[in-house]
Short mmCIF file of C-alpha atoms in Angstrom, two decimals:
data_model
loop_
_atom_site.label_atom_id
_atom_site.label_comp_id
_atom_site.label_asym_id
_atom_site.label_seq_id
_atom_site.Cartn_x
_atom_site.Cartn_y
_atom_site.Cartn_z
CA MET A 1 -6.62 6.28 -10.28
CA ALA A 2 -3.31 4.40 -10.71
CA VAL A 3 -2.04 4.16 -7.13
CA ARG A 4 -3.52 5.12 -3.77
CA ILE A 5 -1.43 5.01 -0.58
CA LYS A 6 -3.03 5.72 2.78
CA ASN A 7 -1.21 6.17 6.10
CA LEU A 8 1.59 3.86 4.98
CA SER A 9 4.22 2.94 7.55
CA ILE A 10 6.93 0.32 7.11
CA THR A 11 9.19 -0.75 9.95
CA TYR A 12 12.16 -3.07 9.57
CA ARG A 13 13.23 -5.29 12.46
CA THR A 14 16.94 -6.06 12.33
CA SER A 15 19.07 -8.02 14.75
CA PHE A 16 22.73 -7.54 15.56
CA GLU A 17 25.30 -9.12 17.84
CA ARG A 18 25.73 -7.10 21.00
CA ARG A 19 29.20 -7.31 22.55
CA PRO A 20 28.83 -9.22 25.83
CA THR A 21 30.00 -7.99 29.22
CA LEU A 22 32.24 -10.23 31.30
CA ARG A 23 29.29 -11.32 33.43
CA THR A 24 26.98 -12.17 30.48
CA ALA A 25 29.87 -13.84 28.64
CA LEU A 26 30.41 -16.17 31.58
CA VAL A 27 26.71 -16.91 31.78
CA ARG A 28 26.38 -17.51 28.05
CA PHE A 29 29.82 -19.21 27.69
CA GLY A 30 31.20 -16.42 25.54
CA ARG A 31 28.34 -16.30 23.05
CA GLY A 32 27.22 -12.89 21.85
CA GLN A 33 23.80 -11.53 22.72
CA ARG A 34 21.33 -10.88 19.93
CA ALA A 35 19.67 -7.48 20.08
CA VAL A 36 16.71 -6.34 17.95
CA ARG A 37 16.49 -2.86 16.51
CA GLU A 38 13.50 -1.31 14.76
CA VAL A 39 14.07 1.01 11.81
CA LYS A 40 11.15 3.13 10.62
CA ALA A 41 11.68 3.31 6.86
CA LEU A 42 8.35 5.05 6.11
CA THR A 43 6.03 6.84 8.51
CA ASP A 44 2.36 7.71 7.90
CA LEU A 45 2.70 8.44 4.18
CA THR A 46 -0.43 9.26 2.19
CA LEU A 47 -0.32 9.75 -1.59
CA THR A 48 -2.72 9.51 -4.51
CA VAL A 49 -1.38 9.08 -8.05
CA PRO A 50 -3.93 9.71 -10.81
CA GLU A 51 -3.68 7.95 -14.14
CA GLY A 52 -1.25 9.68 -16.49
CA THR A 53 1.09 10.86 -13.72
CA SER A 54 4.86 10.62 -13.92
CA MET A 55 5.86 10.77 -10.26
CA GLY A 56 9.42 11.70 -9.32
CA ILE A 57 10.73 10.68 -5.91
CA ILE A 58 13.75 12.48 -4.43
CA GLY A 59 15.56 12.49 -1.12
CA ALA A 60 18.90 11.66 0.44
CA ASN A 61 20.15 8.13 0.87
CA GLY A 62 18.07 6.39 3.52
CA ALA A 63 15.06 8.65 2.97
CA GLY A 64 12.75 5.73 2.15
CA LYS A 65 12.56 6.10 -1.62
CA SER A 66 13.31 2.49 -2.55
CA THR A 67 11.17 1.23 0.33
CA LEU A 68 8.21 3.15 -1.09
CA MET A 69 8.82 1.69 -4.55
CA ARG A 70 8.97 -1.82 -3.14
CA ALA A 71 5.73 -1.28 -1.28
CA VAL A 72 3.98 -0.13 -4.47
CA ALA A 73 5.44 -3.14 -6.31
CA GLY A 74 3.99 -5.47 -3.68
CA ILE A 75 7.42 -6.67 -2.55
CA LEU A 76 7.17 -5.18 0.94
CA PRO A 77 3.94 -5.47 2.94
CA PRO A 78 2.84 -2.41 4.95
CA THR A 79 3.43 -2.46 8.68
CA GLU A 80 0.48 -0.06 8.89
CA GLY A 81 -1.78 1.54 6.31
CA SER A 82 -2.58 0.38 2.80
CA VAL A 83 -1.34 0.43 -0.80
CA GLU A 84 -3.78 0.02 -3.71
CA VAL A 85 -2.49 -0.42 -7.26
CA TRP A 86 -4.57 -0.60 -10.43
CA GLY A 87 -2.78 -2.51 -13.20
CA LYS A 88 0.36 -4.55 -13.79
CA ALA A 89 3.62 -3.11 -12.52
CA SER A 90 6.97 -3.58 -14.24
CA THR A 91 9.84 -2.81 -11.91
CA LEU A 92 13.40 -1.66 -12.38
CA LEU A 93 14.04 -1.62 -8.66
CA ALA A 94 17.30 -3.50 -8.78
CA LEU A 95 18.69 -4.19 -12.22
CA GLY A 96 19.34 -7.85 -12.85
CA VAL A 97 17.87 -9.19 -9.61
CA GLY A 98 16.37 -12.60 -10.33
CA PHE A 99 18.55 -13.31 -13.36
CA ASN A 100 20.24 -16.69 -13.60
CA LYS A 101 23.87 -15.87 -14.37
CA SER A 102 24.53 -19.33 -15.82
CA LEU A 103 21.91 -18.75 -18.53
CA SER A 104 22.33 -16.57 -21.59
CA GLY A 105 21.00 -13.06 -21.88
CA ARG A 106 18.34 -14.25 -24.33
CA GLU A 107 17.19 -16.96 -21.93
CA ASN A 108 17.00 -14.44 -19.11
CA ILE A 109 14.92 -12.16 -21.33
CA ILE A 110 12.38 -14.97 -21.59
CA LEU A 111 12.49 -15.57 -17.83
CA GLY A 112 12.05 -11.85 -17.16
CA GLY A 113 9.03 -11.67 -19.43
CA LEU A 114 7.40 -14.67 -17.79
CA ALA A 115 8.05 -13.11 -14.37
CA ALA A 116 6.33 -9.95 -15.62
CA GLY A 117 3.18 -11.99 -16.27
CA LEU A 118 3.38 -12.45 -20.04
CA SER A 119 2.58 -15.73 -21.72
CA ARG A 120 5.33 -17.85 -23.26
CA LYS A 121 4.09 -16.90 -26.74
CA GLU A 122 4.11 -13.17 -25.92
CA VAL A 123 7.62 -13.37 -24.50
CA GLU A 124 9.02 -15.29 -27.46
CA GLU A 125 7.46 -12.79 -29.86
CA ARG A 126 9.32 -9.94 -28.13
CA ALA A 127 12.58 -11.71 -27.30
CA ASP A 128 14.39 -10.80 -30.54
CA GLN A 129 13.29 -7.16 -30.29
CA VAL A 130 14.50 -6.93 -26.69
CA ALA A 131 17.79 -8.66 -27.53
CA GLU A 132 18.48 -6.24 -30.39
CA TRP A 133 17.64 -3.25 -28.20
CA THR A 134 20.35 -4.19 -25.68
CA GLU A 135 23.06 -3.57 -28.30
CA ILE A 136 25.42 -6.16 -26.79
CA GLY A 137 25.79 -8.19 -30.00
CA ASP A 138 26.76 -11.85 -29.79
CA PHE A 139 27.01 -11.64 -26.00
CA ILE A 140 23.22 -11.99 -25.88
CA ASP A 141 23.63 -15.75 -26.44
CA MET A 142 26.47 -16.14 -23.95
CA PRO A 143 26.10 -16.88 -20.21
CA MET A 144 25.45 -13.71 -18.22
CA GLN A 145 28.28 -14.60 -15.86
CA THR A 146 30.57 -13.42 -18.69
CA TYR A 147 28.90 -9.98 -18.80
CA SER A 148 30.14 -6.74 -17.37
CA SER A 149 27.82 -5.03 -14.87
CA GLY A 150 26.85 -2.54 -17.57
CA MET A 151 25.87 -5.27 -20.01
CA SER A 152 23.75 -7.02 -17.38
CA ALA A 153 22.03 -3.74 -16.57
CA ARG A 154 21.25 -3.18 -20.26
CA VAL A 155 19.53 -6.55 -20.48
CA ALA A 156 17.52 -5.88 -17.32
CA PHE A 157 16.47 -2.42 -18.48
CA SER A 158 15.51 -3.72 -21.91
CA VAL A 159 13.36 -6.48 -20.42
CA ALA A 160 11.48 -4.11 -18.14
CA VAL A 161 10.69 -1.43 -20.71
CA HIS A 162 9.52 -3.85 -23.41
CA MET A 163 6.88 -5.62 -21.33
CA LYS A 164 4.27 -2.87 -21.82
CA PRO A 165 3.54 -2.29 -18.13
CA ASP A 166 0.51 -0.41 -16.81
CA ILE A 167 2.70 1.10 -14.11
CA LEU A 168 6.45 1.47 -14.56
CA MET A 169 8.75 1.93 -11.57
CA VAL A 170 12.34 2.92 -12.20
CA ASP A 171 14.99 3.23 -9.49
CA GLU A 172 18.27 4.64 -10.76
CA ALA A 173 18.10 2.73 -14.04
CA LEU A 174 18.79 5.66 -16.33
CA SER A 175 22.43 5.80 -15.22
CA THR A 176 22.99 2.55 -17.14
CA GLY A 177 25.56 2.44 -19.93
CA ASP A 178 27.33 5.12 -21.92
CA ALA A 179 25.94 8.54 -22.82
CA ARG A 180 24.37 7.35 -26.09
CA PHE A 181 22.60 4.43 -24.42
CA ARG A 182 21.38 6.69 -21.59
CA ALA A 183 19.86 9.02 -24.18
CA LYS A 184 18.22 6.03 -25.86
CA ALA A 185 16.89 4.86 -22.47
CA THR A 186 15.50 8.31 -21.75
CA ASP A 187 13.68 8.34 -25.11
CA LYS A 188 12.22 4.92 -24.35
CA MET A 189 11.03 6.14 -20.95
CA ALA A 190 9.31 9.10 -22.63
CA GLU A 191 7.57 6.67 -25.00
CA LEU A 192 6.41 4.51 -22.09
CA ARG A 193 5.23 7.53 -20.17
CA SER A 194 2.68 8.25 -22.89
CA SER A 195 1.28 4.70 -22.84
CA ALA A 196 1.65 3.56 -19.23
CA ARG A 197 -1.02 4.30 -16.64
CA ALA A 198 1.61 5.87 -14.38
CA MET A 199 5.36 6.04 -13.87
CA PHE A 200 7.45 6.32 -10.73
CA LEU A 201 11.04 7.51 -11.06
CA VAL A 202 13.65 7.56 -8.30
CA SER A 203 16.78 9.31 -9.50
CA HIS A 204 19.86 11.04 -8.13
CA GLY A 205 19.69 13.21 -11.23
CA LEU A 206 17.45 16.10 -10.26
CA ASN A 207 17.37 17.36 -13.85
CA SER A 208 15.96 13.98 -14.91
CA ILE A 209 13.16 14.44 -12.38
CA LYS A 210 12.36 17.90 -13.76
CA GLU A 211 12.51 16.79 -17.39
CA MET A 212 10.61 13.49 -17.16
CA CYS A 213 8.06 13.93 -14.37
CA THR A 214 4.76 15.76 -14.04
CA ASP A 215 4.63 15.55 -10.24
CA ALA A 216 7.18 14.94 -7.50
CA ILE A 217 7.55 14.15 -3.83
CA TRP A 218 10.46 14.69 -1.46
CA LEU A 219 11.12 12.18 1.30
CA ASP A 220 13.33 12.66 4.34
CA LYS A 221 13.85 9.99 7.00
CA GLY A 222 10.72 8.16 5.92
CA ARG A 223 8.40 11.16 5.95
CA MET A 224 7.02 13.11 2.99
CA MET A 225 8.33 16.65 3.22
CA MET A 226 6.64 18.06 0.10
CA GLN A 227 4.57 17.21 -2.95
CA GLY A 228 4.21 19.49 -5.94
CA SER A 229 5.59 20.33 -9.36
CA PRO A 230 9.03 18.81 -10.04
CA GLU A 231 10.58 22.26 -10.34
CA ASP A 232 9.22 23.46 -6.98
CA VAL A 233 10.05 20.25 -5.13
CA VAL A 234 13.59 20.11 -6.51
CA GLU A 235 14.23 23.74 -5.59
CA GLU A 236 13.01 23.28 -2.02
CA TYR A 237 15.05 20.11 -1.70
CA LYS A 238 18.17 21.91 -2.93
CA LYS A 239 17.59 24.69 -0.40
CA PHE A 240 17.20 22.09 2.32
CA THR A 241 20.48 20.43 1.39
CA LYS A 242 22.15 23.84 0.90
CA VAL A 243 23.08 23.18 -2.70
CA LYS A 244 23.58 26.50 -4.44
CA LYS A 245 22.09 27.22 -7.84
CA GLY A 246 24.46 26.54 -10.69
CA SER A 247 26.94 24.57 -8.57
CA SER A 248 28.46 21.38 -9.92
CA ALA A 249 26.40 19.42 -7.39
CA ALA A 250 23.08 20.89 -8.45
CA ASP A 251 22.11 17.79 -10.38
CA ASP A 252 23.02 15.35 -7.63
CA ASP A 253 20.91 13.88 -4.87
CA VAL A 254 23.05 14.80 -1.85
#
């Protein structure tokens, strides 16, 4: 077993400023009134992921895909239920989050490796390899605040995929860079898939889900609508969203 999720529910509590009425404004001297709203991001989700699985996760924006990934990564605690993970997870949940923009790309590679749980010696041994893989040349030794968003994303992707994770979680990372770099990233993901205990992939590219995953789930408004083969899940999802076969939108998560 790589991951076991049982009756997982996650609820966000958000506050917003409610526009005051004349009466409440007079009472509160014109100050707004804070209101609390609960948002159910995931509801009663149960999922088992055996070792060797490449799990694709699809659904419209707001379906709960990234929330599920963050729960598996240990970033978000469950409101209800449980998440069990066997092994070390390397996440590509948000490319570049945690980087220090005033440091160079090479220095951030070292920081990223240490954050992934590697020793200083292990990180330094891999730093040159990771730096070369980014293909950004001399920029690797310049402050990241001088980078374009694409260059920053390349560094983040390179760090994550070179840390030899037991469980790799990727959220929209394969859209990084030009077509040649995307192909290179896809090849690297295929290599990791053969060595990692499990992989989770959230992607707006439905073809990527079909090509790279062995299993898939479809989420809608925080609930799991279907689990099955990537081909079957993608087809049902496309029917649900009324995307016709062969249309230009067939490879988009709509």
